[in-house]
Amino acid sequence: MKDSKDEQAGPNGVTINGESSAKRKSRSKSAEGGTAAASKRSGRSQARTVTVVDVAEEAGVSIATVSNVLNRRDVPLSDEVIRKVEEAAGRLGYRKNRMAASLSKQRTNELGMLIPGFDSYFGKLAEEMENLAHRCGYHLSVFSSRSNAAKEKRHIEALLERRVDGLFCHGLTMSHDSIRRLVGSETPIMLFNAWEWPTDAALGIVNLDFYAACGQAVRYLQEKGCRTFVYLGAAGAEATDRQRRSGFLDAAKSLPDSVNVHVVEMSQSSLEEAIEEIAGFARNDSAGPVGIVGFDDSTAFRIMMKLVEKGFAVPEQFKVIGINDEGYARDCYPSMSTFAIPHKSQAKLMIEWLLTHLGEERKLEEAGLETFRPPAGVKERHIPVTLVARMSTEGRG
DNA sequence: CGCACCGCTGGTATGCCGTA
DNA sequence: TACGGCATACCAGCGGTGCG
C-alpha cells in the first residue's frame, strides 16, 4: 500500500520565511490579547519549520483535509485532492511533527525495550523487534542495563518520560514491586525471559522454554548412551539458571537409578577445577559416555575445548550440549550441539501481543502480522527452543 | 516576597456541522 | 459526496496577576 507518510519527508530543517495567511489568521487572535512572552516567542521564529498549515495553503485545501489525506485514508477524498496535498507536502519538504501529533493523539508511537546487553541473542532479538515495530509504524528505543538495578530504573524512567506507548523488558534485576510502582498501570509492559515473575506484573510474559529444553537434552543424551549426566551451573544467573537447572534435574529424576547425575557450579570453581571434577566422573561413574548440558554455549564451549585439550574424546567419552546456538558452536571443531533460540518468533509474538492490546489491529494487518489475544486468564506464553544436534553429541558422521 | 492560580503557547488530530 | 470551517483536546512550562 502506498504510504504518503513515507514519501513526504523532506530535507531536514526546511523552513518557511514569513507567515502563511492561515497562520497569521490563527495567530492574530492571540496576538491581539497577547502577552509579552507570546510576542517574544513569535519573534524568535523568524525561520520556522513547515507545518500542515503551510501544506494546506500550498495545496489550496483546509488543514483538516491535509490531515485527512496524510493520516486518515478511510474518509472520502477525491484523487485530485490527495494528489494536490501530497505534491504540496513534497514541494515544501513537509515533515510530520511527532511531538505535536503525540500531544494530540496521546500516543507517541514510541516503544521502549530494555535488554541486559546487545551481544548475541539479545542483540538479534532487539534488531528483530525494531524491524517489526517499524513495519507497524512504531519506533523502538532499546537500552541496555547490564542487569544493574539502578541502570534499569534510570532507563525505564527515561522511556516513561518520553511517554512510550509500551515497554518490553527482560527479566529485570529490580524487584517485582519496584517495577510495578515505577511503571504503574498507564503503560503496558511486556516481559520476556522473566522466569519466576508473577503474571500480574505485566500485560504478558513471553518466555523461552529452557526448562523443556534441558529436559529434552537429558533424554537425548540418554538415547545417545550416556549413563552419567552433568549440568554446568551458573548460580549467579539466578532465575535464568534455576529454570534450566530444574529442567535438567526434573528430567534426570525419571532416569533409571543406575545413572549418575551431577551439578558442577562453574561460578564457584576455576576451569581447571571444573575439568578435574568432570574428568573424575568419566573415570568413576560408568563405562558409558558422560553427557554434559551447559548453562549456555559459552560455558559448554569452554569445558568442551578444555576436555579436548586434555586429550579426552568428544563425543566418544563426553557428549556436550550448549544453549544459544552462537556462531562459534557451529564453527568450532568438533562442532557443538546446542539449542537454537527462535528470536524471530519470540519478537513477533511480543509485538503482536502488545500492539493488539494498543488497538493496532489494522497496522498489524498492514504489516503482514497477526493479532494476538491470549485466552482469558493466560498471561504467559512459552516459546519452544530447538535442539541442533552436531558433532559434540552425534560424532563426526 | 512568595505563592497560587489563570491563560497562553506550540502543532496536530479529529469530530461535528454546514455547504456546494 | 466531498469537502471547508470551527472548536476542542492534548501537555508542560512560562509569564502575568492578585493576594496575603
Coordinates of C-alpha atoms (C1' of nucleotides) in Angstrom, one line a residue:
Chain A
M1 CA 0.0 0.0 0.0
K2 CA 1.2 3.5 -0.8
D3 CA 2.1 5.4 2.3
S4 CA 2.2 9.2 1.9
K5 CA 3.9 9.5 5.3
D6 CA 6.9 7.8 4.0
E7 CA 7.1 9.9 0.9
Q8 CA 6.5 13.3 2.3
A9 CA 9.7 13.5 4.4
G10 CA 11.8 16.4 3.0
P11 CA 15.2 17.7 3.8
N12 CA 15.7 18.4 7.5
G13 CA 15.4 22.0 8.6
V14 CA 13.3 23.2 5.6
T15 CA 11.8 26.5 6.8
I16 CA 9.3 29.0 5.7
N17 CA 10.2 32.6 5.9
G18 CA 7.3 34.8 6.7
E19 CA 3.9 33.5 7.8
S20 CA 1.1 32.0 5.9
S21 CA -2.2 33.7 5.8
A22 CA -3.8 30.8 7.7
K23 CA -1.1 31.1 10.3
R24 CA -1.5 34.8 10.5
K25 CA -5.2 34.4 11.0
S26 CA -4.8 31.8 13.7
R27 CA -2.1 33.8 15.5
S28 CA -3.9 37.1 15.2
K29 CA -6.5 36.0 17.7
S30 CA -3.9 35.5 20.4
A31 CA -1.7 38.4 19.3
E32 CA -4.5 40.9 20.0
G33 CA -4.6 40.0 23.6
G34 CA -1.2 38.5 23.5
T35 CA 1.4 38.7 26.2
A36 CA 4.9 40.0 26.1
A37 CA 6.1 36.4 26.3
A38 CA 4.0 35.5 23.3
S39 CA 5.4 38.2 21.2
K40 CA 8.9 37.2 22.3
R41 CA 8.2 33.6 21.2
S42 CA 6.8 34.6 17.8
G43 CA 9.7 37.0 17.3
R44 CA 12.1 34.1 17.9
S45 CA 10.7 32.0 15.0
Q46 CA 12.0 34.1 12.1
A47 CA 12.6 30.9 10.2
R48 CA 10.2 28.1 11.2
T49 CA 9.6 24.6 10.0
V50 CA 6.9 23.6 7.6
T51 CA 3.6 22.7 9.2
V52 CA 0.3 21.4 8.0
V53 CA -0.9 25.0 7.8
D54 CA 1.7 25.7 5.1
V55 CA 0.8 22.5 3.2
A56 CA -2.9 23.4 3.3
E57 CA -2.1 26.8 1.9
E58 CA 0.2 25.4 -0.8
A59 CA -2.4 22.8 -1.8
G60 CA -5.3 25.2 -1.6
V61 CA -7.2 23.0 0.8
S62 CA -8.1 23.1 4.5
I63 CA -5.9 21.9 7.4
A64 CA -8.5 19.2 8.1
T65 CA -8.2 17.9 4.5
V66 CA -4.4 17.8 4.8
S67 CA -4.7 15.8 8.0
N68 CA -7.2 13.5 6.4
V69 CA -5.0 12.9 3.4
L70 CA -1.9 12.3 5.4
N71 CA -3.5 10.3 8.2
R72 CA -6.9 9.0 7.6
R73 CA -7.3 7.3 4.2
D74 CA -10.7 5.9 5.2
V75 CA -12.5 9.3 4.9
P76 CA -13.9 10.1 1.4
L77 CA -11.3 12.1 -0.6
S78 CA -11.0 12.8 -4.3
D79 CA -7.9 11.6 -6.1
E80 CA -7.3 15.2 -7.1
V81 CA -7.2 16.5 -3.5
I82 CA -4.9 13.6 -2.5
R83 CA -2.6 14.4 -5.3
K84 CA -2.5 18.1 -4.5
V85 CA -1.8 17.6 -0.9
E86 CA 0.9 15.0 -1.5
E87 CA 2.6 17.2 -4.1
A88 CA 2.4 20.3 -1.8
A89 CA 3.9 18.3 1.1
G90 CA 6.7 17.1 -1.2
R91 CA 7.4 20.5 -2.6
L92 CA 7.7 22.1 0.9
G93 CA 9.6 19.2 2.4
Y94 CA 6.9 18.8 5.0
R95 CA 7.9 16.5 7.8
K96 CA 5.3 15.4 10.4
N97 CA 5.8 16.9 13.8
R98 CA 5.7 13.8 16.0
M99 CA 5.7 15.8 19.2
A100 CA 2.6 17.7 18.2
A101 CA 0.9 14.6 16.9
S102 CA 1.6 12.8 20.1
L103 CA 0.3 15.6 22.1
S104 CA -3.0 15.5 20.2
K105 CA -3.4 11.8 19.9
Q106 CA -2.0 10.9 23.3
R107 CA 0.1 8.3 21.5
T108 CA 3.8 8.7 20.8
N109 CA 4.2 5.7 18.5
E110 CA 7.3 5.1 20.5
L111 CA 8.1 1.8 22.2
G112 CA 10.9 1.1 24.7
M113 CA 12.9 -2.0 25.2
L114 CA 15.3 -2.9 27.9
I115 CA 17.8 -5.8 27.5
P116 CA 20.8 -6.9 29.5
G117 CA 23.2 -6.3 26.6
F118 CA 23.5 -6.0 22.9
D119 CA 25.6 -9.1 22.4
S120 CA 24.4 -12.4 20.7
Y121 CA 20.8 -13.4 21.3
F122 CA 19.6 -10.1 22.9
G123 CA 21.1 -8.1 20.0
K124 CA 19.4 -10.2 17.5
L125 CA 16.1 -10.1 19.4
A126 CA 16.3 -6.3 19.6
E127 CA 17.0 -5.9 15.9
E128 CA 14.1 -8.1 15.0
M129 CA 11.8 -6.2 17.4
E130 CA 12.9 -2.9 15.9
N131 CA 12.2 -4.2 12.4
L132 CA 8.7 -5.4 13.3
A133 CA 7.9 -2.2 15.2
H134 CA 9.0 -0.1 12.3
R135 CA 6.8 -2.1 9.9
C136 CA 3.8 -1.3 12.2
G137 CA 4.7 2.5 12.2
Y138 CA 6.3 2.4 15.6
H139 CA 9.8 3.4 16.7
L140 CA 11.6 1.2 19.2
S141 CA 14.2 2.6 21.6
V142 CA 16.5 0.0 23.0
F143 CA 18.5 0.4 26.2
S144 CA 21.0 -2.0 27.8
S145 CA 21.1 -2.3 31.5
R146 CA 23.8 -5.0 32.1
S147 CA 21.4 -6.3 34.8
N148 CA 22.1 -3.4 37.0
A149 CA 19.0 -2.4 39.0
A150 CA 20.0 1.3 39.2
K151 CA 20.6 1.4 35.5
E152 CA 17.3 -0.4 34.8
K153 CA 15.4 2.2 36.8
R154 CA 17.2 5.1 35.1
H155 CA 16.4 3.7 31.6
I156 CA 12.8 2.9 32.4
E157 CA 12.3 6.4 33.8
A158 CA 13.8 7.9 30.7
L159 CA 11.4 5.8 28.5
L160 CA 8.4 6.7 30.6
E161 CA 9.4 10.4 30.4
R162 CA 9.2 10.0 26.6
R163 CA 5.7 8.6 27.1
V164 CA 6.4 5.4 25.3
D165 CA 3.2 3.6 24.4
G166 CA 4.6 0.3 25.7
L167 CA 7.6 -1.3 27.2
F168 CA 9.4 -4.6 26.6
C169 CA 11.7 -5.6 29.5
H170 CA 13.7 -8.7 30.1
G171 CA 13.6 -10.4 33.5
L172 CA 14.8 -7.4 35.5
T173 CA 17.1 -7.4 38.4
M174 CA 14.9 -4.9 40.3
S175 CA 12.1 -6.3 42.4
H176 CA 8.7 -7.1 41.1
D177 CA 7.2 -4.4 43.4
S178 CA 9.7 -1.8 42.2
I179 CA 8.7 -2.3 38.5
R180 CA 5.0 -2.2 39.4
R181 CA 5.5 1.0 41.3
L182 CA 7.7 2.5 38.6
V183 CA 5.6 1.8 35.5
G184 CA 2.1 2.0 37.1
S185 CA -0.9 0.9 35.1
E186 CA -0.9 3.5 32.3
T187 CA 2.0 2.0 30.3
P188 CA 1.6 -1.6 29.3
I189 CA 4.7 -3.7 29.8
M190 CA 5.6 -7.0 28.2
L191 CA 8.2 -9.1 29.9
F192 CA 10.4 -11.6 28.2
N193 CA 12.7 -14.2 29.7
A194 CA 11.3 -13.3 33.0
W195 CA 11.1 -16.7 34.7
E196 CA 9.6 -16.8 38.2
W197 CA 7.9 -13.4 37.6
P198 CA 4.3 -13.1 38.9
T199 CA 2.0 -12.9 35.9
D200 CA 0.2 -9.8 37.3
A201 CA 3.4 -7.8 36.9
A202 CA 2.8 -7.3 33.2
L203 CA 0.5 -7.3 30.3
G204 CA 2.1 -10.6 29.3
I205 CA 5.2 -12.6 29.7
V206 CA 6.9 -14.4 26.8
N207 CA 9.5 -16.9 28.0
L208 CA 11.8 -19.2 26.1
D209 CA 11.2 -22.7 27.4
F210 CA 14.6 -23.7 28.6
Y211 CA 13.0 -25.9 31.2
A212 CA 11.7 -28.2 28.5
A213 CA 14.9 -27.8 26.5
C214 CA 17.1 -29.1 29.4
G215 CA 14.7 -32.0 29.9
Q216 CA 14.9 -32.8 26.2
A217 CA 18.7 -32.6 26.4
V218 CA 18.8 -35.2 29.2
R219 CA 16.6 -37.6 27.3
Y220 CA 18.5 -37.1 24.1
L221 CA 21.8 -37.8 25.9
Q222 CA 20.3 -40.9 27.4
E223 CA 19.3 -42.1 23.9
K224 CA 22.9 -41.5 22.9
G225 CA 24.1 -43.9 25.5
C226 CA 25.1 -41.6 28.3
R227 CA 24.9 -43.0 31.9
T228 CA 26.3 -40.0 33.6
F229 CA 24.8 -36.6 33.4
V230 CA 26.3 -33.3 34.3
Y231 CA 24.8 -29.8 34.4
L232 CA 27.2 -26.9 34.2
G233 CA 25.5 -24.4 36.5
A234 CA 25.7 -20.6 36.7
A235 CA 24.2 -19.9 40.1
G236 CA 24.9 -16.2 39.7
A237 CA 22.4 -16.0 36.8
E238 CA 19.7 -16.8 39.3
A239 CA 16.2 -17.4 37.7
T240 CA 17.8 -18.0 34.3
D241 CA 19.9 -20.7 35.8
R242 CA 17.2 -22.1 38.1
Q243 CA 14.9 -22.7 35.1
R244 CA 17.5 -24.7 33.2
R245 CA 18.8 -26.5 36.2
S246 CA 15.3 -27.6 37.3
G247 CA 14.5 -28.8 33.8
F248 CA 17.7 -30.9 33.9
L249 CA 17.2 -32.2 37.4
D250 CA 13.5 -33.0 36.9
A251 CA 14.2 -34.9 33.8
A252 CA 17.0 -36.7 35.5
K253 CA 14.6 -37.9 38.2
S254 CA 12.8 -40.1 35.6
L255 CA 16.1 -41.8 34.6
P256 CA 16.9 -45.3 36.0
D257 CA 18.5 -45.4 39.4
S258 CA 21.7 -46.7 37.9
V259 CA 22.6 -43.4 36.3
N260 CA 24.7 -40.7 37.9
V261 CA 23.6 -37.1 38.0
H262 CA 25.9 -34.2 38.9
V263 CA 25.9 -30.4 39.0
V264 CA 29.1 -28.5 38.6
E265 CA 29.0 -24.9 39.8
M266 CA 31.0 -23.1 37.3
S267 CA 31.0 -19.9 39.3
Q268 CA 32.5 -21.5 42.3
S269 CA 35.4 -23.3 40.7
S270 CA 38.1 -22.4 38.2
L271 CA 38.0 -24.0 34.8
E272 CA 40.9 -26.4 35.8
E273 CA 39.0 -27.4 38.9
A274 CA 35.8 -28.0 37.0
I275 CA 37.6 -30.1 34.4
E276 CA 39.2 -32.1 37.1
E277 CA 35.8 -32.8 38.6
I278 CA 34.2 -33.7 35.3
A279 CA 37.1 -35.9 34.3
G280 CA 36.6 -37.8 37.5
F281 CA 33.0 -38.6 36.5
A282 CA 34.3 -40.4 33.4
R283 CA 36.7 -42.5 35.5
N284 CA 34.4 -43.3 38.4
D285 CA 30.8 -43.4 37.3
S286 CA 30.3 -45.7 34.3
A287 CA 31.6 -47.2 31.1
G288 CA 29.2 -45.0 29.0
P289 CA 29.9 -41.5 27.8
V290 CA 29.3 -38.5 30.1
G291 CA 26.6 -36.2 28.9
I292 CA 27.1 -32.6 29.7
V293 CA 24.5 -29.9 29.5
G294 CA 25.9 -26.3 29.7
F295 CA 24.1 -23.4 31.2
D296 CA 24.9 -21.7 27.9
D297 CA 27.1 -22.1 24.8
S298 CA 30.0 -20.2 26.4
T299 CA 30.1 -22.4 29.4
A300 CA 29.7 -25.6 27.4
F301 CA 32.3 -24.5 24.8
R302 CA 34.9 -23.7 27.4
I303 CA 34.5 -27.1 29.0
M304 CA 34.5 -28.9 25.7
M305 CA 37.6 -27.2 24.4
K306 CA 39.4 -28.0 27.7
L307 CA 38.4 -31.6 27.6
V308 CA 39.8 -31.9 24.0
E309 CA 42.9 -30.1 25.1
K310 CA 43.4 -32.7 27.9
G311 CA 43.1 -35.5 25.4
F312 CA 39.6 -36.6 26.0
A313 CA 37.4 -37.7 23.1
V314 CA 34.3 -35.7 22.2
P315 CA 31.7 -37.2 21.7
E316 CA 33.0 -40.7 22.4
Q317 CA 33.8 -40.0 26.1
F318 CA 31.9 -36.8 26.6
K319 CA 28.9 -35.5 24.8
V320 CA 28.3 -31.8 25.1
I321 CA 25.3 -29.6 24.6
G322 CA 25.1 -25.9 25.0
I323 CA 22.3 -23.3 24.7
N324 CA 22.0 -20.3 22.4
D325 CA 23.4 -21.5 19.1
E326 CA 26.2 -18.9 19.0
G327 CA 28.2 -18.8 15.8
Y328 CA 31.2 -20.5 17.3
A329 CA 29.1 -23.5 18.3
R330 CA 28.7 -24.2 14.6
D331 CA 32.2 -23.3 13.5
C332 CA 34.3 -25.0 16.2
Y333 CA 35.7 -28.5 15.9
P334 CA 34.1 -30.7 16.9
S335 CA 31.0 -28.6 16.2
M336 CA 28.9 -28.2 19.3
S337 CA 25.3 -29.3 19.8
T338 CA 23.1 -26.6 21.2
F339 CA 19.6 -25.2 21.3
A340 CA 18.7 -22.6 18.7
I341 CA 16.7 -19.7 20.1
P342 CA 13.8 -18.7 17.8
H343 CA 14.2 -15.0 18.4
K344 CA 12.1 -14.1 15.4
S345 CA 9.0 -15.9 16.6
Q346 CA 9.6 -14.5 20.1
A347 CA 9.8 -11.0 18.8
K348 CA 6.8 -11.5 16.6
L349 CA 4.6 -12.7 19.4
M350 CA 5.7 -9.8 21.7
I351 CA 5.0 -7.2 19.1
E352 CA 1.6 -8.8 18.1
W353 CA 0.6 -9.1 21.8
L354 CA 1.4 -5.5 22.7
L355 CA 0.1 -3.9 19.6
T356 CA -3.2 -5.9 19.7
H357 CA -3.5 -4.5 23.3
L358 CA -2.9 -1.0 22.0
G359 CA -5.7 -1.5 19.4
E360 CA -3.4 -1.5 16.4
E361 CA -5.0 -4.5 14.6
R362 CA -5.1 -2.6 11.4
K363 CA -1.4 -1.7 11.5
L364 CA -0.5 -5.3 12.3
E365 CA -2.6 -6.5 9.3
E366 CA -0.9 -3.9 7.0
A367 CA 2.5 -5.1 8.2
G368 CA 1.6 -8.7 7.5
L369 CA 1.4 -9.7 11.1
E370 CA -1.4 -11.2 13.2
T371 CA -3.4 -10.0 16.2
F372 CA -2.8 -11.9 19.4
R373 CA -5.3 -12.2 22.1
P374 CA -4.4 -14.7 24.7
P375 CA -7.2 -16.9 26.1
A376 CA -8.8 -15.5 29.2
G377 CA -6.6 -15.7 32.2
V378 CA -3.5 -16.6 30.2
K379 CA -0.7 -14.1 30.7
E380 CA 2.4 -16.3 30.0
R381 CA 3.5 -17.9 26.8
H382 CA 6.4 -20.3 26.3
I383 CA 8.4 -20.4 23.1
P384 CA 10.0 -23.8 22.5
V385 CA 13.7 -23.8 21.6
T386 CA 15.1 -26.3 19.1
L387 CA 17.8 -28.8 19.6
V388 CA 20.5 -28.5 16.9
A389 CA 22.5 -31.8 17.0
R390 CA 26.1 -31.6 15.9
M391 CA 29.4 -33.5 16.3
S392 CA 29.7 -33.0 20.0
T393 CA 26.9 -35.5 20.5
E394 CA 26.5 -37.1 17.1
G395 CA 30.0 -37.9 16.2
R396 CA 31.9 -36.9 13.1
G397 CA 29.5 -38.5 10.8
Chain B
dC1 C1' 8.5 38.4 48.5
dG2 C1' 6.3 34.0 47.9
dC3 C1' 2.6 31.6 46.5
dA4 C1' -1.4 30.0 43.9
dC5 C1' -3.9 30.4 40.0
dC6 C1' -5.0 31.6 35.3
dG7 C1' -4.3 32.0 30.5
dC8 C1' -1.5 31.3 26.7
dT9 C1' 1.7 28.8 23.6
dG10 C1' 3.4 25.2 20.4
dG11 C1' 1.3 21.8 16.0
dT12 C1' -1.7 18.3 15.1
dA13 C1' -5.8 15.2 15.1
dT14 C1' -10.5 14.8 14.9
dG15 C1' -15.5 15.3 15.5
dC16 C1' -19.3 17.9 14.2
dC17 C1' -21.9 20.7 11.3
dG18 C1' -22.5 23.5 7.2
dT19 C1' -22.3 24.0 2.3
dA20 C1' -22.0 23.3 -2.7
Chain C
dT1 C1' -20.5 13.1 -1.7
dA2 C1' -16.6 15.8 -0.8
dC3 C1' -15.0 19.0 1.0
dG4 C1' -14.3 23.6 4.5
dG5 C1' -14.5 25.7 8.9
dC6 C1' -14.5 25.7 13.6
dA7 C1' -13.8 24.1 18.2
dT8 C1' -11.5 21.3 21.2
dA9 C1' -8.2 18.4 23.2
dC10 C1' -3.6 17.0 24.3
dC11 C1' 0.8 18.6 27.9
dA12 C1' 4.2 21.2 30.3
dG13 C1' 6.2 25.4 31.0
dC14 C1' 6.2 30.2 31.3
dG15 C1' 4.6 34.9 32.3
dG16 C1' 1.2 37.8 34.4
dT17 C1' -1.8 38.8 38.1
dG18 C1' -3.7 39.1 42.6
dC19 C1' -3.5 38.2 47.3
dG20 C1' -1.6 37.6 52.0

